[in-house]
Amino acid sequence: MRQTPRTKPFAKRSFGQNFLTDAACIEKIIGALDPASDDTIVEIGPGRGALTAALVAAGSSVVAVELDADLIPLLRRKFEGHANFRLFEEDALHTDFRLMIEAGSETTGKPAKLVANLPYNVSTAILQRLIGYRDCFSEMVLMLQKEVVERITAAPGTSERGYLTVLTEAYFDTEMLFEVPPGAFIPVPKVTSAVVRLVPKPGIELPDAEQFSSVISLGFRQKRKTILNNLKNEKIFGAESVVSVIESCGIDPRLRPEDLTLEQWGRLSARSLF
């Protein structure tokens, strides 16, 4: 049943919604983002506007994207009269962030910032999409499931390191900021969350981003196998021996994919035929 205009919208399981309500957590996220009056801040999934209110009050140009049609009237009522607030009813998985920033921003001359409390069920997909728009942002402050943040920030040689780690590391400097307990949300999720800061950086010298992604994906196909075993049956190096290519990249073929550094993945990608 669709909500009446005066009914506070409830969290929908289909959208993976958990509304942040803890004032201390909200304050810490705003402090990490450090909004200024000349900032454009993109917020994915403003929900009931808990973070949005602080961003609007700071004088930043706030560009919010919300998919839930039941939340749109609430947000419009809450922030009507604020010239520095623009709301787009869109799916972040399909949004052209570059065009949205141009259409909704009141400031020019500097990249936007991004903040989001991402639903657990689409967080990885949205993060991968944001990689393609990294040139639009000076930084991203994201709340994700703690397990995802641990994967994103995992160092070489740790079991949490995987495909998403290397892909993120190629394009961002990452920093886990703090954990957020389940009780900070309504409804209360079954997992702990964490906030991470991503700052775009010049990527390593990659022949092609899609090529790089494909090599990583194959390399992590079975994490408990060695890098040689994951790649030996793939024809990604043409007629060259997989062992010789791996060794020429300064990699021990007996290593597992989690042991490889970003630079080593870059060397493998440069030698592939994708």
PDB file of N, CA, C and O in Angstrom, residues 35-110:
ATOM      1  N   PRO A  35      31.467  19.516   5.336  1.00  0.00           N
ATOM      2  CA  PRO A  35      30.805  20.301   4.284  1.00  0.00           C
ATOM      3  C   PRO A  35      31.053  21.796   4.422  1.00  0.00           C
ATOM      4  O   PRO A  35      31.061  22.337   5.533  1.00  0.00           O
ATOM      5  N   ALA A  36      31.265  22.456   3.303  1.00  0.00           N
ATOM      6  CA  ALA A  36      31.472  23.905   3.271  1.00  0.00           C
ATOM      7  C   ALA A  36      30.447  24.530   2.337  1.00  0.00           C
ATOM      8  O   ALA A  36      29.839  23.855   1.505  1.00  0.00           O
ATOM      9  N   SER A  37      30.271  25.837   2.451  1.00  0.00           N
ATOM     10  CA  SER A  37      29.245  26.519   1.664  1.00  0.00           C
ATOM     11  C   SER A  37      29.536  26.500   0.170  1.00  0.00           C
ATOM     12  O   SER A  37      28.624  26.654  -0.644  1.00  0.00           O
ATOM     13  N   ASP A  38      30.798  26.303  -0.204  1.00  0.00           N
ATOM     14  CA  ASP A  38      31.127  26.253  -1.634  1.00  0.00           C
ATOM     15  C   ASP A  38      31.281  24.826  -2.145  1.00  0.00           C
ATOM     16  O   ASP A  38      31.779  24.604  -3.246  1.00  0.00           O
ATOM     17  N   ASP A  39      30.822  23.849  -1.353  1.00  0.00           N
ATOM     18  CA  ASP A  39      30.870  22.444  -1.765  1.00  0.00           C
ATOM     19  C   ASP A  39      29.581  22.043  -2.470  1.00  0.00           C
ATOM     20  O   ASP A  39      28.485  22.481  -2.097  1.00  0.00           O
ATOM     21  N   THR A  40      29.718  21.185  -3.477  1.00  0.00           N
ATOM     22  CA  THR A  40      28.588  20.429  -3.994  1.00  0.00           C
ATOM     23  C   THR A  40      28.687  19.035  -3.411  1.00  0.00           C
ATOM     24  O   THR A  40      29.726  18.389  -3.521  1.00  0.00           O
ATOM     25  N   ILE A  41      27.630  18.587  -2.776  1.00  0.00           N
ATOM     26  CA  ILE A  41      27.637  17.279  -2.133  1.00  0.00           C
ATOM     27  C   ILE A  41      26.521  16.421  -2.709  1.00  0.00           C
ATOM     28  O   ILE A  41      25.345  16.793  -2.644  1.00  0.00           O
ATOM     29  N   VAL A  42      26.897  15.299  -3.281  1.00  0.00           N
ATOM     30  CA  VAL A  42      25.935  14.327  -3.791  1.00  0.00           C
ATOM     31  C   VAL A  42      25.631  13.341  -2.675  1.00  0.00           C
ATOM     32  O   VAL A  42      26.547  12.780  -2.067  1.00  0.00           O
ATOM     33  N   GLU A  43      24.343  13.146  -2.399  1.00  0.00           N
ATOM     34  CA  GLU A  43      23.948  12.158  -1.409  1.00  0.00           C
ATOM     35  C   GLU A  43      23.116  11.084  -2.087  1.00  0.00           C
ATOM     36  O   GLU A  43      22.073  11.369  -2.681  1.00  0.00           O
ATOM     37  N   ILE A  44      23.587   9.845  -2.011  1.00  0.00           N
ATOM     38  CA  ILE A  44      22.840   8.709  -2.542  1.00  0.00           C
ATOM     39  C   ILE A  44      21.953   8.149  -1.433  1.00  0.00           C
ATOM     40  O   ILE A  44      22.437   7.802  -0.361  1.00  0.00           O
ATOM     41  N   GLY A  45      20.663   8.076  -1.698  1.00  0.00           N
ATOM     42  CA  GLY A  45      19.733   7.501  -0.733  1.00  0.00           C
ATOM     43  C   GLY A  45      19.579   8.329   0.517  1.00  0.00           C
ATOM     44  O   GLY A  45      19.924   7.865   1.608  1.00  0.00           O
ATOM     45  N   PRO A  46      19.048   9.554   0.429  1.00  0.00           N
ATOM     46  CA  PRO A  46      18.888  10.387   1.629  1.00  0.00           C
ATOM     47  C   PRO A  46      17.893   9.836   2.633  1.00  0.00           C
ATOM     48  O   PRO A  46      17.890  10.240   3.795  1.00  0.00           O
ATOM     49  N   GLY A  47      17.041   8.892   2.210  1.00  0.00           N
ATOM     50  CA  GLY A  47      16.091   8.289   3.149  1.00  0.00           C
ATOM     51  C   GLY A  47      15.132   9.321   3.702  1.00  0.00           C
ATOM     52  O   GLY A  47      14.428   9.996   2.975  1.00  0.00           O
ATOM     53  N   ARG A  48      15.122   9.461   5.029  1.00  0.00           N
ATOM     54  CA  ARG A  48      14.257  10.452   5.679  1.00  0.00           C
ATOM     55  C   ARG A  48      14.957  11.783   5.898  1.00  0.00           C
ATOM     56  O   ARG A  48      14.408  12.681   6.528  1.00  0.00           O
ATOM     57  N   GLY A  49      16.199  11.900   5.412  1.00  0.00           N
ATOM     58  CA  GLY A  49      16.881  13.191   5.439  1.00  0.00           C
ATOM     59  C   GLY A  49      17.723  13.473   6.659  1.00  0.00           C
ATOM     60  O   GLY A  49      18.037  14.637   6.937  1.00  0.00           O
ATOM     61  N   ALA A  50      18.154  12.441   7.377  1.00  0.00           N
ATOM     62  CA  ALA A  50      18.933  12.653   8.596  1.00  0.00           C
ATOM     63  C   ALA A  50      20.267  13.344   8.317  1.00  0.00           C
ATOM     64  O   ALA A  50      20.632  14.319   8.978  1.00  0.00           O
ATOM     65  N   LEU A  51      21.007  12.838   7.325  1.00  0.00           N
ATOM     66  CA  LEU A  51      22.265  13.485   6.934  1.00  0.00           C
ATOM     67  C   LEU A  51      21.998  14.739   6.119  1.00  0.00           C
ATOM     68  O   LEU A  51      22.708  15.750   6.242  1.00  0.00           O
ATOM     69  N   THR A  52      20.982  14.695   5.301  1.00  0.00           N
ATOM     70  CA  THR A  52      20.660  15.800   4.393  1.00  0.00           C
ATOM     71  C   THR A  52      20.466  17.100   5.147  1.00  0.00           C
ATOM     72  O   THR A  52      20.929  18.162   4.705  1.00  0.00           O
ATOM     73  N   ALA A  53      19.759  17.046   6.275  1.00  0.00           N
ATOM     74  CA  ALA A  53      19.467  18.256   7.042  1.00  0.00           C
ATOM     75  C   ALA A  53      20.741  18.980   7.458  1.00  0.00           C
ATOM     76  O   ALA A  53      20.836  20.210   7.362  1.00  0.00           O
ATOM     77  N   ALA A  54      21.742  18.227   7.903  1.00  0.00           N
ATOM     78  CA  ALA A  54      23.006  18.839   8.325  1.00  0.00           C
ATOM     79  C   ALA A  54      23.763  19.414   7.140  1.00  0.00           C
ATOM     80  O   ALA A  54      24.404  20.470   7.244  1.00  0.00           O
ATOM     81  N   LEU A  55      23.689  18.741   5.992  1.00  0.00           N
ATOM     82  CA  LEU A  55      24.385  19.222   4.798  1.00  0.00           C
ATOM     83  C   LEU A  55      23.752  20.508   4.277  1.00  0.00           C
ATOM     84  O   LEU A  55      24.447  21.457   3.892  1.00  0.00           O
ATOM     85  N   VAL A  56      22.429  20.543   4.263  1.00  0.00           N
ATOM     86  CA  VAL A  56      21.719  21.747   3.823  1.00  0.00           C
ATOM     87  C   VAL A  56      22.009  22.902   4.771  1.00  0.00           C
ATOM     88  O   VAL A  56      22.260  24.032   4.345  1.00  0.00           O
ATOM     89  N   ALA A  57      22.020  22.625   6.081  1.00  0.00           N
ATOM     90  CA  ALA A  57      22.290  23.669   7.077  1.00  0.00           C
ATOM     91  C   ALA A  57      23.697  24.239   6.944  1.00  0.00           C
ATOM     92  O   ALA A  57      23.930  25.412   7.262  1.00  0.00           O
ATOM     93  N   ALA A  58      24.628  23.426   6.447  1.00  0.00           N
ATOM     94  CA  ALA A  58      26.006  23.890   6.262  1.00  0.00           C
ATOM     95  C   ALA A  58      26.133  24.828   5.066  1.00  0.00           C
ATOM     96  O   ALA A  58      27.194  25.434   4.863  1.00  0.00           O
ATOM     97  N   GLY A  59      25.086  24.933   4.269  1.00  0.00           N
ATOM     98  CA  GLY A  59      25.117  25.819   3.107  1.00  0.00           C
ATOM     99  C   GLY A  59      25.654  25.187   1.856  1.00  0.00           C
ATOM    100  O   GLY A  59      25.793  25.856   0.823  1.00  0.00           O
ATOM    101  N   SER A  60      25.974  23.891   1.917  1.00  0.00           N
ATOM    102  CA  SER A  60      26.473  23.199   0.728  1.00  0.00           C
ATOM    103  C   SER A  60      25.361  23.060  -0.302  1.00  0.00           C
ATOM    104  O   SER A  60      24.170  23.047   0.029  1.00  0.00           O
ATOM    105  N   SER A  61      25.746  22.937  -1.559  1.00  0.00           N
ATOM    106  CA  SER A  61      24.795  22.649  -2.624  1.00  0.00           C
ATOM    107  C   SER A  61      24.561  21.142  -2.631  1.00  0.00           C
ATOM    108  O   SER A  61      25.432  20.381  -3.033  1.00  0.00           O
ATOM    109  N   VAL A  62      23.404  20.706  -2.155  1.00  0.00           N
ATOM    110  CA  VAL A  62      23.120  19.288  -1.951  1.00  0.00           C
ATOM    111  C   VAL A  62      22.326  18.747  -3.134  1.00  0.00           C
ATOM    112  O   VAL A  62      21.258  19.263  -3.469  1.00  0.00           O
ATOM    113  N   VAL A  63      22.870  17.695  -3.749  1.00  0.00           N
ATOM    114  CA  VAL A  63      22.220  17.024  -4.872  1.00  0.00           C
ATOM    115  C   VAL A  63      21.931  15.600  -4.420  1.00  0.00           C
ATOM    116  O   VAL A  63      22.839  14.795  -4.282  1.00  0.00           O
ATOM    117  N   ALA A  64      20.660  15.296  -4.169  1.00  0.00           N
ATOM    118  CA  ALA A  64      20.281  14.003  -3.616  1.00  0.00           C
ATOM    119  C   ALA A  64      19.597  13.148  -4.667  1.00  0.00           C
ATOM    120  O   ALA A  64      18.812  13.651  -5.471  1.00  0.00           O
ATOM    121  N   VAL A  65      19.905  11.848  -4.642  1.00  0.00           N
ATOM    122  CA  VAL A  65      19.258  10.907  -5.558  1.00  0.00           C
ATOM    123  C   VAL A  65      18.588   9.827  -4.719  1.00  0.00           C
ATOM    124  O   VAL A  65      19.228   9.166  -3.908  1.00  0.00           O
ATOM    125  N   GLU A  66      17.271   9.678  -4.900  1.00  0.00           N
ATOM    126  CA  GLU A  66      16.472   8.742  -4.116  1.00  0.00           C
ATOM    127  C   GLU A  66      15.578   7.928  -5.041  1.00  0.00           C
ATOM    128  O   GLU A  66      14.899   8.481  -5.906  1.00  0.00           O
ATOM    129  N   LEU A  67      15.580   6.615  -4.853  1.00  0.00           N
ATOM    130  CA  LEU A  67      14.796   5.717  -5.692  1.00  0.00           C
ATOM    131  C   LEU A  67      13.389   5.484  -5.147  1.00  0.00           C
ATOM    132  O   LEU A  67      12.439   5.313  -5.919  1.00  0.00           O
ATOM    133  N   ASP A  68      13.226   5.488  -3.833  1.00  0.00           N
ATOM    134  CA  ASP A  68      11.954   5.153  -3.204  1.00  0.00           C
ATOM    135  C   ASP A  68      10.941   6.284  -3.399  1.00  0.00           C
ATOM    136  O   ASP A  68      11.063   7.366  -2.803  1.00  0.00           O
ATOM    137  N   ALA A  69       9.919   6.049  -4.203  1.00  0.00           N
ATOM    138  CA  ALA A  69       8.913   7.068  -4.506  1.00  0.00           C
ATOM    139  C   ALA A  69       8.153   7.513  -3.263  1.00  0.00           C
ATOM    140  O   ALA A  69       7.647   8.648  -3.215  1.00  0.00           O
ATOM    141  N   ASP A  70       8.049   6.667  -2.248  1.00  0.00           N
ATOM    142  CA  ASP A  70       7.337   7.032  -1.027  1.00  0.00           C
ATOM    143  C   ASP A  70       8.113   8.026  -0.172  1.00  0.00           C
ATOM    144  O   ASP A  70       7.535   8.689   0.693  1.00  0.00           O
ATOM    145  N   LEU A  71       9.420   8.132  -0.392  1.00  0.00           N
ATOM    146  CA  LEU A  71      10.232   9.077   0.366  1.00  0.00           C
ATOM    147  C   LEU A  71      10.302  10.453  -0.297  1.00  0.00           C
ATOM    148  O   LEU A  71      10.640  11.445   0.364  1.00  0.00           O
ATOM    149  N   ILE A  72       9.999  10.514  -1.572  1.00  0.00           N
ATOM    150  CA  ILE A  72      10.128  11.774  -2.314  1.00  0.00           C
ATOM    151  C   ILE A  72       9.262  12.883  -1.709  1.00  0.00           C
ATOM    152  O   ILE A  72       9.760  13.991  -1.459  1.00  0.00           O
ATOM    153  N   PRO A  73       7.947  12.650  -1.452  1.00  0.00           N
ATOM    154  CA  PRO A  73       7.132  13.726  -0.869  1.00  0.00           C
ATOM    155  C   PRO A  73       7.658  14.207   0.484  1.00  0.00           C
ATOM    156  O   PRO A  73       7.657  15.408   0.763  1.00  0.00           O
ATOM    157  N   LEU A  74       8.108  13.267   1.324  1.00  0.00           N
ATOM    158  CA  LEU A  74       8.646  13.643   2.627  1.00  0.00           C
ATOM    159  C   LEU A  74       9.855  14.551   2.476  1.00  0.00           C
ATOM    160  O   LEU A  74       9.973  15.583   3.154  1.00  0.00           O
ATOM    161  N   LEU A  75      10.753  14.190   1.583  1.00  0.00           N
ATOM    162  CA  LEU A  75      11.978  14.984   1.381  1.00  0.00           C
ATOM    163  C   LEU A  75      11.656  16.353   0.783  1.00  0.00           C
ATOM    164  O   LEU A  75      12.258  17.359   1.179  1.00  0.00           O
ATOM    165  N   ARG A  76      10.722  16.386  -0.133  1.00  0.00           N
ATOM    166  CA  ARG A  76      10.360  17.674  -0.731  1.00  0.00           C
ATOM    167  C   ARG A  76       9.739  18.600   0.316  1.00  0.00           C
ATOM    168  O   ARG A  76      10.039  19.800   0.352  1.00  0.00           O
ATOM    169  N   ARG A  77       8.870  18.064   1.175  1.00  0.00           N
ATOM    170  CA  ARG A  77       8.273  18.887   2.228  1.00  0.00           C
ATOM    171  C   ARG A  77       9.333  19.366   3.218  1.00  0.00           C
ATOM    172  O   ARG A  77       9.337  20.524   3.639  1.00  0.00           O
ATOM    173  N   LYS A  78      10.220  18.451   3.579  1.00  0.00           N
ATOM    174  CA  LYS A  78      11.214  18.765   4.610  1.00  0.00           C
ATOM    175  C   LYS A  78      12.177  19.853   4.175  1.00  0.00           C
ATOM    176  O   LYS A  78      12.618  20.677   4.992  1.00  0.00           O
ATOM    177  N   PHE A  79      12.501  19.867   2.872  1.00  0.00           N
ATOM    178  CA  PHE A  79      13.533  20.807   2.421  1.00  0.00           C
ATOM    179  C   PHE A  79      13.002  21.843   1.427  1.00  0.00           C
ATOM    180  O   PHE A  79      13.778  22.501   0.753  1.00  0.00           O
ATOM    181  N   GLU A  80      11.683  21.980   1.351  1.00  0.00           N
ATOM    182  CA  GLU A  80      11.121  23.006   0.471  1.00  0.00           C
ATOM    183  C   GLU A  80      11.553  24.382   0.980  1.00  0.00           C
ATOM    184  O   GLU A  80      11.639  24.640   2.175  1.00  0.00           O
ATOM    185  N   GLY A  81      11.849  25.249   0.056  1.00  0.00           N
ATOM    186  CA  GLY A  81      12.306  26.580   0.438  1.00  0.00           C
ATOM    187  C   GLY A  81      13.810  26.699   0.555  1.00  0.00           C
ATOM    188  O   GLY A  81      14.344  27.801   0.718  1.00  0.00           O
ATOM    189  N   HIS A  82      14.522  25.552   0.477  1.00  0.00           N
ATOM    190  CA  HIS A  82      15.995  25.588   0.527  1.00  0.00           C
ATOM    191  C   HIS A  82      16.528  25.562  -0.906  1.00  0.00           C
ATOM    192  O   HIS A  82      16.480  24.531  -1.573  1.00  0.00           O
ATOM    193  N   ALA A  83      17.046  26.693  -1.341  1.00  0.00           N
ATOM    194  CA  ALA A  83      17.526  26.792  -2.725  1.00  0.00           C
ATOM    195  C   ALA A  83      18.746  25.922  -2.977  1.00  0.00           C
ATOM    196  O   ALA A  83      19.065  25.624  -4.140  1.00  0.00           O
ATOM    197  N   ASN A  84      19.430  25.507  -1.920  1.00  0.00           N
ATOM    198  CA  ASN A  84      20.647  24.709  -2.083  1.00  0.00           C
ATOM    199  C   ASN A  84      20.369  23.210  -2.038  1.00  0.00           C
ATOM    200  O   ASN A  84      21.276  22.407  -1.839  1.00  0.00           O
ATOM    201  N   PHE A  85      19.097  22.815  -2.222  1.00  0.00           N
ATOM    202  CA  PHE A  85      18.743  21.397  -2.221  1.00  0.00           C
ATOM    203  C   PHE A  85      18.038  21.037  -3.521  1.00  0.00           C
ATOM    204  O   PHE A  85      17.063  21.677  -3.920  1.00  0.00           O
ATOM    205  N   ARG A  86      18.563  20.004  -4.202  1.00  0.00           N
ATOM    206  CA  ARG A  86      17.934  19.466  -5.405  1.00  0.00           C
ATOM    207  C   ARG A  86      17.758  17.971  -5.243  1.00  0.00           C
ATOM    208  O   ARG A  86      18.677  17.282  -4.794  1.00  0.00           O
ATOM    209  N   LEU A  87      16.577  17.480  -5.594  1.00  0.00           N
ATOM    210  CA  LEU A  87      16.252  16.066  -5.423  1.00  0.00           C
ATOM    211  C   LEU A  87      15.950  15.435  -6.769  1.00  0.00           C
ATOM    212  O   LEU A  87      15.149  15.961  -7.547  1.00  0.00           O
ATOM    213  N   PHE A  88      16.597  14.292  -7.031  1.00  0.00           N
ATOM    214  CA  PHE A  88      16.386  13.543  -8.266  1.00  0.00           C
ATOM    215  C   PHE A  88      15.829  12.169  -7.908  1.00  0.00           C
ATOM    216  O   PHE A  88      16.424  11.439  -7.113  1.00  0.00           O
ATOM    217  N   GLU A  89      14.690  11.832  -8.487  1.00  0.00           N
ATOM    218  CA  GLU A  89      14.083  10.521  -8.256  1.00  0.00           C
ATOM    219  C   GLU A  89      14.643   9.553  -9.287  1.00  0.00           C
ATOM    220  O   GLU A  89      14.120   9.407 -10.390  1.00  0.00           O
ATOM    221  N   GLU A  90      15.740   8.889  -8.919  1.00  0.00           N
ATOM    222  CA  GLU A  90      16.460   8.023  -9.844  1.00  0.00           C
ATOM    223  C   GLU A  90      17.059   6.842  -9.098  1.00  0.00           C
ATOM    224  O   GLU A  90      17.162   6.848  -7.872  1.00  0.00           O
ATOM    225  N   ASP A  91      17.496   5.864  -9.870  1.00  0.00           N
ATOM    226  CA  ASP A  91      18.222   4.708  -9.357  1.00  0.00           C
ATOM    227  C   ASP A  91      19.711   4.989  -9.498  1.00  0.00           C
ATOM    228  O   ASP A  91      20.204   5.215 -10.608  1.00  0.00           O
ATOM    229  N   ALA A  92      20.444   4.976  -8.388  1.00  0.00           N
ATOM    230  CA  ALA A  92      21.884   5.266  -8.426  1.00  0.00           C
ATOM    231  C   ALA A  92      22.650   4.288  -9.298  1.00  0.00           C
ATOM    232  O   ALA A  92      23.751   4.603  -9.765  1.00  0.00           O
ATOM    233  N   LEU A  93      22.086   3.111  -9.531  1.00  0.00           N
ATOM    234  CA  LEU A  93      22.751   2.132 -10.400  1.00  0.00           C
ATOM    235  C   LEU A  93      22.683   2.530 -11.868  1.00  0.00           C
ATOM    236  O   LEU A  93      23.385   1.949 -12.701  1.00  0.00           O
ATOM    237  N   HIS A  94      21.849   3.502 -12.196  1.00  0.00           N
ATOM    238  CA  HIS A  94      21.699   3.932 -13.587  1.00  0.00           C
ATOM    239  C   HIS A  94      21.887   5.436 -13.760  1.00  0.00           C
ATOM    240  O   HIS A  94      21.767   5.947 -14.875  1.00  0.00           O
ATOM    241  N   THR A  95      22.184   6.138 -12.681  1.00  0.00           N
ATOM    242  CA  THR A  95      22.321   7.585 -12.728  1.00  0.00           C
ATOM    243  C   THR A  95      23.601   8.011 -13.444  1.00  0.00           C
ATOM    244  O   THR A  95      24.666   7.428 -13.241  1.00  0.00           O
ATOM    245  N   ASP A  96      23.487   9.034 -14.270  1.00  0.00           N
ATOM    246  CA  ASP A  96      24.667   9.694 -14.835  1.00  0.00           C
ATOM    247  C   ASP A  96      25.051  10.800 -13.855  1.00  0.00           C
ATOM    248  O   ASP A  96      24.472  11.890 -13.870  1.00  0.00           O
ATOM    249  N   PHE A  97      25.988  10.511 -12.968  1.00  0.00           N
ATOM    250  CA  PHE A  97      26.333  11.461 -11.918  1.00  0.00           C
ATOM    251  C   PHE A  97      26.922  12.756 -12.470  1.00  0.00           C
ATOM    252  O   PHE A  97      26.727  13.825 -11.893  1.00  0.00           O
ATOM    253  N   ARG A  98      27.598  12.665 -13.568  1.00  0.00           N
ATOM    254  CA  ARG A  98      28.178  13.864 -14.157  1.00  0.00           C
ATOM    255  C   ARG A  98      27.082  14.850 -14.583  1.00  0.00           C
ATOM    256  O   ARG A  98      27.149  16.044 -14.265  1.00  0.00           O
ATOM    257  N   LEU A  99      26.071  14.348 -15.276  1.00  0.00           N
ATOM    258  CA  LEU A  99      24.974  15.197 -15.717  1.00  0.00           C
ATOM    259  C   LEU A  99      24.150  15.689 -14.534  1.00  0.00           C
ATOM    260  O   LEU A  99      23.684  16.835 -14.519  1.00  0.00           O
ATOM    261  N   MET A 100      23.963  14.830 -13.529  1.00  0.00           N
ATOM    262  CA  MET A 100      23.179  15.208 -12.368  1.00  0.00           C
ATOM    263  C   MET A 100      23.856  16.342 -11.596  1.00  0.00           C
ATOM    264  O   MET A 100      23.200  17.287 -11.142  1.00  0.00           O
ATOM    265  N   ILE A 101      25.165  16.266 -11.443  1.00  0.00           N
ATOM    266  CA  ILE A 101      25.905  17.325 -10.748  1.00  0.00           C
ATOM    267  C   ILE A 101      25.794  18.635 -11.519  1.00  0.00           C
ATOM    268  O   ILE A 101      25.568  19.705 -10.941  1.00  0.00           O
ATOM    269  N   GLU A 102      25.927  18.555 -12.826  1.00  0.00           N
ATOM    270  CA  GLU A 102      25.824  19.766 -13.640  1.00  0.00           C
ATOM    271  C   GLU A 102      24.434  20.391 -13.535  1.00  0.00           C
ATOM    272  O   GLU A 102      24.296  21.620 -13.497  1.00  0.00           O
ATOM    273  N   ALA A 103      23.407  19.552 -13.463  1.00  0.00           N
ATOM    274  CA  ALA A 103      22.038  20.053 -13.414  1.00  0.00           C
ATOM    275  C   ALA A 103      21.653  20.572 -12.037  1.00  0.00           C
ATOM    276  O   ALA A 103      20.861  21.509 -11.915  1.00  0.00           O
ATOM    277  N   GLY A 104      22.215  19.971 -10.992  1.00  0.00           N
ATOM    278  CA  GLY A 104      21.760  20.307  -9.651  1.00  0.00           C
ATOM    279  C   GLY A 104      22.673  21.175  -8.826  1.00  0.00           C
ATOM    280  O   GLY A 104      22.284  21.657  -7.766  1.00  0.00           O
ATOM    281  N   SER A 105      23.895  21.416  -9.276  1.00  0.00           N
ATOM    282  CA  SER A 105      24.869  22.133  -8.468  1.00  0.00           C
ATOM    283  C   SER A 105      24.727  23.641  -8.605  1.00  0.00           C
ATOM    284  O   SER A 105      24.442  24.164  -9.683  1.00  0.00           O
ATOM    285  N   GLU A 106      24.943  24.324  -7.491  1.00  0.00           N
ATOM    286  CA  GLU A 106      24.980  25.788  -7.501  1.00  0.00           C
ATOM    287  C   GLU A 106      26.418  26.310  -7.508  1.00  0.00           C
ATOM    288  O   GLU A 106      26.641  27.504  -7.597  1.00  0.00           O
ATOM    289  N   THR A 107      27.374  25.419  -7.353  1.00  0.00           N
ATOM    290  CA  THR A 107      28.777  25.827  -7.300  1.00  0.00           C
ATOM    291  C   THR A 107      29.517  25.248  -8.499  1.00  0.00           C
ATOM    292  O   THR A 107      29.130  24.248  -9.071  1.00  0.00           O
ATOM    293  N   THR A 108      30.576  25.900  -8.867  1.00  0.00           N
ATOM    294  CA  THR A 108      31.386  25.451  -9.995  1.00  0.00           C
ATOM    295  C   THR A 108      32.858  25.546  -9.643  1.00  0.00           C
ATOM    296  O   THR A 108      33.245  26.184  -8.670  1.00  0.00           O
ATOM    297  N   GLY A 109      33.690  24.879 -10.443  1.00  0.00           N
ATOM    298  CA  GLY A 109      35.129  25.040 -10.316  1.00  0.00           C
ATOM    299  C   GLY A 109      35.817  24.045  -9.411  1.00  0.00           C
ATOM    300  O   GLY A 109      37.038  24.082  -9.273  1.00  0.00           O
ATOM    301  N   LYS A 110      35.091  23.135  -8.780  1.00  0.00           N
ATOM    302  CA  LYS A 110      35.724  22.130  -7.939  1.00  0.00           C
ATOM    303  C   LYS A 110      34.897  20.853  -7.984  1.00  0.00           C
ATOM    304  O   LYS A 110      33.670  20.902  -8.162  1.00  0.00           O
TER     305      LYS A 110
END
